[in-house]
């Protein structure tokens, strides 16, 4: 898709704000609806990852949708080019006032096969445009290079973009209608000029205002929205130094630096900083500045936009918090799986210890020198909670199968040793030691015990692991 030399943010949210800024800037020139729509359809693909954009406006008299090229054309020339509102993806979008996303045009009945081939369509998004509670038209985004999967984030941006562009075009449409009425009934030019200010609604809705600095006088002009963001009276014209004083102390050097470079070298800037408003509140703002030159190429003015982005910053912070909470939940789930594996292995071992100790007690007389020791082992194995407590305070040993579902014994041991580096580990398996080593499941010098287990084997291996005997695997 075609791109200009403009610098684009990798953050979709920032690209959306840049797009909105450019659309508002486009209103500062010709307010004819056709040229503005034409500009918008060229600006949108530059900021969104889309190959083609088109805007269709609803014509009430014809009860159909017409493109920007036909706006203002004689009625007799429009009959064959008006798209009915009950046909196609754009007509369906306008009629239902719903966002329509087609990820694969080969699998939809809303686009004809002829249109898919002629326009080389792969994916399409149709976005309803509304103004003052009524359908105004449809913004259509075409993907022609490859199919596109729409993310939930894009769906939110498309919906917001439809609302904001609907307001912008609705204001222009209203202005043009009133200008036409003024020409007909000869409304005074002063009254007509007042209606031009309607486009400010768009800036106020998005909390975007405009500003400029006359470098000859060093005096600033603030739009009403900029004054409102500063919590200052409308009509204020501060000096550059007075304006900079509103920035938080930690940002004053930065804003002075970028403004000076713009005023002296013509280097534009786009910064996100904090100001301290007149009521003492801290406000995150996005300030954009660019140089204006005279016919001789001399910089005579710096102008730009100023937006309150506090809500956007709060949303970004909330998103980071939710991400951190999700990652923590994943960690807890992993710990739960580890705990389950440990409990499974330990209970298996308890069963072996319990069985053998019970058999030994049956074969030993109470006066036997080892009788009391075996009885303590039996009591501990008969109470898992007591055995686990004993393990944590004295033994510090993990006994685990080598082969287990989802996570093998080696992986389990590595994760537990991250928490308890001194933990001793004994692996057990029905496979022989040489097979286990040959397949690289366990490393050399690893404590290993082969099934079936016997009390003697277990006791010997416990002693080797805990006291450093030298006959590991």
XYZ file of C-alpha atoms in Angstrom:
473
model
C 0.000 0.000 0.000
C 1.205 3.536 -0.690
C 2.931 5.421 2.116
C 4.283 8.964 2.309
C 7.506 10.133 3.940
C 5.457 10.954 7.059
C 6.608 9.374 10.345
C 4.130 6.882 11.787
C 3.813 5.585 15.330
C 3.915 1.811 15.822
C 1.161 2.187 18.445
C -2.293 1.798 16.787
C -3.816 4.175 19.344
C -1.292 6.891 18.503
C -1.791 6.351 14.759
C -5.521 6.832 15.265
C -4.893 10.120 17.093
C -2.540 11.249 14.311
C -5.218 10.439 11.748
C -7.839 12.390 13.685
C -5.469 15.355 13.916
C -4.893 15.357 10.147
C -8.619 15.164 9.415
C -9.282 18.155 11.661
C -6.426 20.081 10.005
C -8.075 19.398 6.622
C -11.078 21.466 7.764
C -8.963 24.592 8.065
C -8.993 25.131 4.309
C -11.760 24.538 1.777
C -15.036 23.544 3.471
C -16.563 22.018 0.332
C -17.733 18.499 1.179
C -16.386 16.804 -1.963
C -12.755 17.963 -1.629
C -12.737 17.215 2.115
C -13.950 13.651 1.541
C -11.387 13.302 -1.240
C -8.621 14.386 1.166
C -9.897 12.028 3.868
C -9.881 8.995 1.569
C -6.229 9.710 0.771
C -5.210 10.438 4.382
C -6.838 7.348 5.939
C -4.751 4.694 4.098
C -1.587 6.561 5.143
C -2.336 6.024 8.831
C -4.168 2.696 8.801
C -2.888 -0.568 7.354
C -5.414 -0.499 4.535
C -4.982 -0.352 0.761
C -7.978 1.783 -0.228
C -10.572 3.963 1.502
C -13.823 5.352 0.154
C -16.651 7.379 1.662
C -20.254 7.171 0.476
C -22.744 9.863 1.539
C -26.476 9.169 1.844
C -28.628 11.183 -0.568
C -32.073 11.532 0.979
C -33.839 12.545 -2.235
C -32.515 9.546 -4.171
C -32.565 7.213 -1.135
C -29.113 5.946 -2.043
C -25.376 6.337 -1.442
C -23.113 8.449 -3.684
C -19.320 8.823 -3.801
C -17.327 12.018 -3.309
C -16.665 12.335 -7.075
C -20.403 12.769 -7.696
C -21.169 15.230 -4.893
C -22.549 18.432 -6.413
C -23.122 16.871 -9.829
C -26.462 17.533 -11.597
C -29.201 15.177 -10.470
C -29.700 13.754 -13.978
C -26.088 12.540 -13.994
C -26.464 10.591 -10.735
C -29.280 8.163 -11.523
C -27.101 5.315 -12.766
C -24.364 5.875 -10.151
C -26.449 5.944 -6.971
C -26.032 2.804 -4.868
C -29.315 1.604 -3.329
C -29.245 1.233 0.445
C -30.640 -2.299 0.260
C -27.814 -3.673 -1.898
C -24.209 -4.679 -1.136
C -22.020 -4.363 1.922
C -22.163 -0.529 2.031
C -25.952 -0.481 1.697
C -26.293 -3.145 4.393
C -23.952 -1.210 6.691
C -25.970 1.998 6.231
C -29.330 0.269 6.708
C -28.333 -1.638 9.871
C -25.953 1.058 11.204
C -23.622 -1.745 12.242
C -19.882 -2.202 11.744
C -19.380 -4.973 9.152
C -16.048 -6.817 8.890
C -15.440 -9.303 6.054
C -12.118 -11.104 6.543
C -12.408 -13.234 3.382
C -14.500 -11.799 0.528
C -14.801 -15.230 -1.087
C -17.153 -16.293 1.687
C -19.784 -13.559 1.793
C -23.015 -12.826 -0.035
C -22.713 -9.072 0.573
C -20.175 -8.565 -2.242
C -20.737 -9.804 -5.771
C -18.149 -11.969 -7.485
C -17.858 -9.322 -10.205
C -16.935 -6.610 -7.676
C -14.447 -8.921 -5.938
C -12.613 -9.503 -9.221
C -12.847 -5.938 -10.573
C -11.681 -4.351 -7.302
C -9.315 -7.210 -6.370
C -10.915 -7.438 -2.914
C -9.491 -9.694 -0.215
C -11.010 -8.198 2.976
C -13.420 -5.294 3.583
C -14.527 -3.191 6.557
C -17.718 -1.097 6.302
C -18.083 1.563 9.024
C -21.330 3.519 9.562
C -20.994 7.341 9.767
C -23.526 9.148 11.970
C -24.309 12.760 12.766
C -26.869 14.069 15.239
C -28.317 10.602 15.728
C -28.886 9.889 12.009
C -27.045 7.872 9.403
C -24.792 10.115 7.305
C -23.015 7.563 5.112
C -20.475 4.747 5.101
C -16.672 4.631 5.317
C -15.349 1.571 3.480
C -11.824 0.173 3.887
C -10.594 -2.268 1.213
C -7.707 -4.718 1.617
C -6.459 -5.799 -1.823
C -3.046 -7.312 -1.179
C -3.997 -10.082 1.248
C -6.788 -11.124 3.590
C -6.851 -9.303 6.920
C -7.853 -10.593 10.371
C -9.525 -7.804 12.356
C -8.425 -7.524 15.994
C -10.720 -6.431 18.806
C -8.576 -3.275 19.104
C -9.238 -2.422 15.438
C -12.963 -2.920 15.928
C -12.926 -0.331 18.743
C -10.857 2.114 16.649
C -13.117 1.666 13.611
C -16.207 2.395 15.703
C -14.628 5.525 17.229
C -13.346 6.626 13.829
C -16.846 6.275 12.354
C -18.261 8.508 15.085
C -15.571 11.183 14.751
C -15.526 11.291 10.940
C -19.338 11.370 10.963
C -19.221 14.465 13.177
C -16.579 16.153 11.006
C -18.446 15.531 7.743
C -21.800 16.311 9.318
C -20.564 19.713 10.421
C -19.199 20.432 6.942
C -22.460 19.257 5.371
C -24.471 21.449 7.721
C -22.244 24.415 6.970
C -22.632 23.926 3.209
C -26.392 23.640 3.488
C -26.568 26.856 5.475
C -24.244 28.592 3.034
C -26.508 27.511 0.197
C -29.481 28.800 2.134
C -27.633 32.069 2.748
C -27.081 32.513 -0.969
C -30.749 31.873 -1.603
C -32.362 34.063 1.027
C -29.411 36.452 1.347
C -28.548 35.858 4.986
C -25.910 38.326 6.091
C -22.258 37.348 5.810
C -21.774 37.921 9.543
C -24.448 35.350 10.380
C -22.964 32.872 7.917
C -19.455 33.325 9.379
C -20.749 32.253 12.778
C -21.735 28.865 11.381
C -18.156 28.213 10.304
C -17.343 27.789 13.990
C -19.371 24.590 14.052
C -16.273 22.621 13.134
C -14.963 23.435 16.618
C -17.421 20.858 17.958
C -15.193 18.142 16.560
C -12.140 19.523 18.342
C -13.984 19.979 21.620
C -15.357 16.427 21.459
C -11.855 14.995 21.037
C -10.391 17.687 23.361
C -8.196 18.954 20.542
C -7.528 22.643 20.109
C -5.253 24.768 17.956
C -2.586 27.326 18.818
C -0.073 29.568 17.100
C 2.786 31.868 18.033
C 3.634 35.018 16.085
C 7.444 35.038 16.278
C 7.588 38.787 15.611
C 5.632 39.581 18.786
C 6.248 36.337 20.725
C 2.517 36.289 21.550
C 0.449 33.109 21.422
C -3.059 32.543 20.161
C -5.014 29.818 22.006
C -8.268 28.378 20.743
C -11.103 28.014 23.255
C -10.337 24.311 23.693
C -6.672 24.999 24.510
C -7.751 27.586 27.098
C -10.248 25.098 28.560
C -7.535 22.423 28.913
C -5.403 24.932 30.858
C -8.477 25.898 32.942
C -7.903 29.494 31.842
C -10.354 32.119 30.500
C -11.095 31.881 26.791
C -9.472 34.571 24.672
C -6.187 34.458 26.606
C -3.071 35.320 24.544
C -0.040 34.461 26.703
C 3.587 34.977 25.783
C 5.716 31.928 24.945
C 7.417 31.977 28.365
C 4.042 32.236 30.129
C 2.767 29.263 28.149
C 5.842 27.175 29.005
C 5.338 27.923 32.709
C 2.146 25.814 32.609
C 4.199 22.693 31.915
C 5.223 20.539 34.877
C 8.773 21.414 36.025
C 10.212 18.132 34.740
C 8.901 18.868 31.200
C 9.765 22.575 30.817
C 13.278 21.978 29.473
C 11.962 19.522 26.876
C 9.151 21.728 25.555
C 11.492 24.746 25.413
C 13.998 22.704 23.432
C 11.560 21.378 20.798
C 9.772 24.732 20.380
C 13.076 26.559 19.896
C 14.263 24.059 17.267
C 10.962 24.432 15.425
C 11.053 28.252 15.546
C 14.716 28.504 14.497
C 15.255 25.470 12.241
C 11.734 24.506 11.178
C 11.937 21.048 12.829
C 8.391 19.876 13.648
C 7.627 18.115 16.923
C 5.050 15.799 18.439
C 5.350 15.409 22.211
C 3.365 13.904 25.093
C 3.951 15.939 28.257
C 2.197 17.027 31.449
C 0.927 20.489 32.285
C -0.291 21.843 35.603
C -3.615 23.581 34.941
C -4.712 26.748 36.693
C -6.693 24.704 39.242
C -3.566 22.712 40.187
C -4.542 19.489 38.405
C -1.970 17.622 36.325
C -3.101 17.003 32.748
C -1.402 14.806 30.150
C -1.337 16.596 26.794
C -0.147 15.909 23.284
C 1.308 19.006 21.632
C 2.188 19.129 17.936
C 4.034 22.056 16.392
C 5.220 22.993 12.902
C 6.822 26.056 11.348
C 5.079 28.493 8.974
C 7.246 30.330 6.442
C 6.672 33.477 4.385
C 7.197 33.825 0.620
C 10.951 34.233 1.189
C 11.187 31.022 3.202
C 11.631 32.777 6.547
C 9.933 31.217 9.593
C 7.362 33.715 10.829
C 5.090 31.561 12.944
C 4.842 28.259 14.809
C 1.424 26.626 14.939
C -0.085 23.290 15.839
C -2.601 21.345 17.887
C -2.985 20.665 21.586
C -4.930 17.711 22.984
C -5.908 16.489 26.458
C -4.871 12.796 26.474
C -5.312 12.155 30.209
C -8.061 9.584 29.574
C -5.910 7.789 26.989
C -2.987 7.631 29.424
C -5.291 6.224 32.113
C -6.529 3.573 29.681
C -2.934 2.611 28.805
C -2.125 2.303 32.524
C -5.203 0.134 33.076
C -4.185 -2.047 30.138
C -0.710 -2.579 31.631
C -2.282 -3.444 35.005
C -4.606 -5.991 33.410
C -1.669 -7.510 31.519
C 0.331 -7.825 34.740
C -2.641 -9.432 36.508
C -3.049 -11.898 33.641
C 0.643 -12.829 33.754
C 0.399 -13.309 37.531
C -2.608 -15.587 37.050
C -0.609 -17.656 34.559
C 2.235 -17.966 37.068
C -0.188 -19.106 39.774
C -1.609 -21.692 37.377
C 1.911 -23.029 36.750
C 2.578 -23.194 40.497
C -0.680 -25.117 40.891
C 0.406 -27.651 38.286
C 3.769 -28.005 40.012
C 2.102 -28.548 43.370
C -0.155 -31.178 41.845
C 2.834 -33.038 40.393
C 4.702 -32.917 43.691
C 1.672 -34.188 45.601
C 1.189 -37.022 43.097
C 4.793 -38.208 43.392
C 4.893 -37.821 47.147
C 1.690 -39.763 47.651
C 3.096 -42.573 45.489
C 6.166 -42.666 47.681
C 4.107 -42.557 50.857
C 2.229 -45.639 49.680
C 5.491 -47.527 49.213
C 6.899 -46.395 52.581
C 3.639 -47.121 54.367
C 3.423 -50.650 52.923
C 6.985 -51.642 53.679
C 7.058 -50.108 57.151
C 3.837 -51.908 58.043
C 5.323 -55.234 56.851
C 8.491 -54.644 58.894
C 6.498 -53.851 62.042
C 4.557 -57.070 61.614
C 7.802 -59.041 61.432
C 9.611 -57.242 64.293
C 9.261 -57.576 68.016
C 8.687 -54.340 70.011
C 11.989 -54.823 71.792
C 13.894 -54.840 68.486
C 16.489 -52.038 68.340
C 14.968 -50.603 65.110
C 11.319 -51.078 66.060
C 10.719 -47.506 67.277
C 12.445 -45.992 64.222
C 10.284 -48.034 61.856
C 7.174 -47.093 63.817
C 7.980 -43.359 63.447
C 8.371 -43.860 59.706
C 4.985 -45.592 59.583
C 3.337 -42.783 61.587
C 4.793 -40.081 59.320
C 3.749 -41.915 56.145
C 0.251 -42.359 57.560
C -0.112 -38.591 57.970
C 0.713 -36.766 54.685
C 0.531 -33.364 56.315
C 3.065 -34.367 58.929
C 5.313 -35.942 56.320
C 5.184 -32.865 54.124
C 6.002 -30.634 57.090
C 8.930 -32.903 57.963
C 10.114 -32.760 54.367
C 10.030 -28.966 54.280
C 11.831 -28.470 57.625
C 14.393 -31.277 57.510
C 14.617 -33.406 54.428
C 14.572 -30.870 51.531
C 14.243 -33.691 49.031
C 12.145 -34.199 45.871
C 11.319 -37.745 44.760
C 9.731 -37.763 41.286
C 9.035 -39.988 38.301
C 11.124 -39.234 35.219
C 8.269 -39.709 32.760
C 5.022 -37.836 33.531
C 2.283 -36.205 31.415
C 2.644 -32.508 30.429
C 5.855 -31.984 32.458
C 8.642 -34.538 32.969
C 10.508 -35.003 36.212
C 13.580 -33.094 35.062
C 11.492 -30.000 34.211
C 9.688 -30.271 37.569
C 12.983 -30.440 39.461
C 14.420 -27.424 37.609
C 11.368 -25.288 38.446
C 11.358 -26.263 42.132
C 15.128 -25.699 42.436
C 14.606 -22.138 41.221
C 12.655 -21.619 44.458
C 14.816 -23.924 46.620
C 18.334 -24.182 45.127
C 19.502 -26.574 47.889
C 16.744 -29.094 47.133
C 18.026 -32.632 46.590
C 16.343 -34.678 43.858
C 15.902 -38.411 43.340
C 14.397 -39.583 40.064
C 12.607 -42.912 39.709
C 11.400 -44.818 36.662
C 10.424 -48.239 35.358
C 13.099 -47.798 32.672
C 16.655 -48.847 33.486
C 19.314 -46.280 34.296
C 21.283 -46.860 31.083
C 18.184 -46.276 28.909
C 17.351 -43.092 30.793
C 20.932 -41.790 30.360
C 21.158 -42.865 26.708
C 18.116 -40.788 25.744
C 19.469 -37.731 27.541
C 16.508 -37.432 29.915
C 18.811 -37.203 32.901
C 22.378 -35.984 33.215
C 25.278 -37.963 34.607
C 25.736 -37.995 38.400
C 21.964 -37.750 38.890
C 20.393 -39.691 41.752
C 18.170 -42.359 40.211
C 16.222 -45.316 41.576
C 14.746 -47.997 39.364
C 11.252 -49.435 39.878
C 9.973 -51.678 41.391
C 10.937 -50.002 44.658
C 11.960 -51.650 47.869
C 12.401 -50.095 51.284
C 16.075 -50.930 51.213
C 16.581 -49.277 47.831
C 14.714 -46.171 48.944
C 16.620 -45.920 52.220
C 19.980 -46.302 50.458
C 19.168 -43.732 47.823
C 17.867 -41.267 50.420
C 21.160 -41.619 52.297
C 23.164 -41.129 49.091
C 21.244 -38.014 48.083
C 21.203 -36.379 51.505
C 24.675 -37.254 52.696
C 26.641 -37.118 49.469
C 27.337 -40.789 48.838
C 29.282 -41.283 45.639
C 27.250 -43.806 43.702
C 24.699 -41.764 41.796
C 23.629 -42.594 38.196
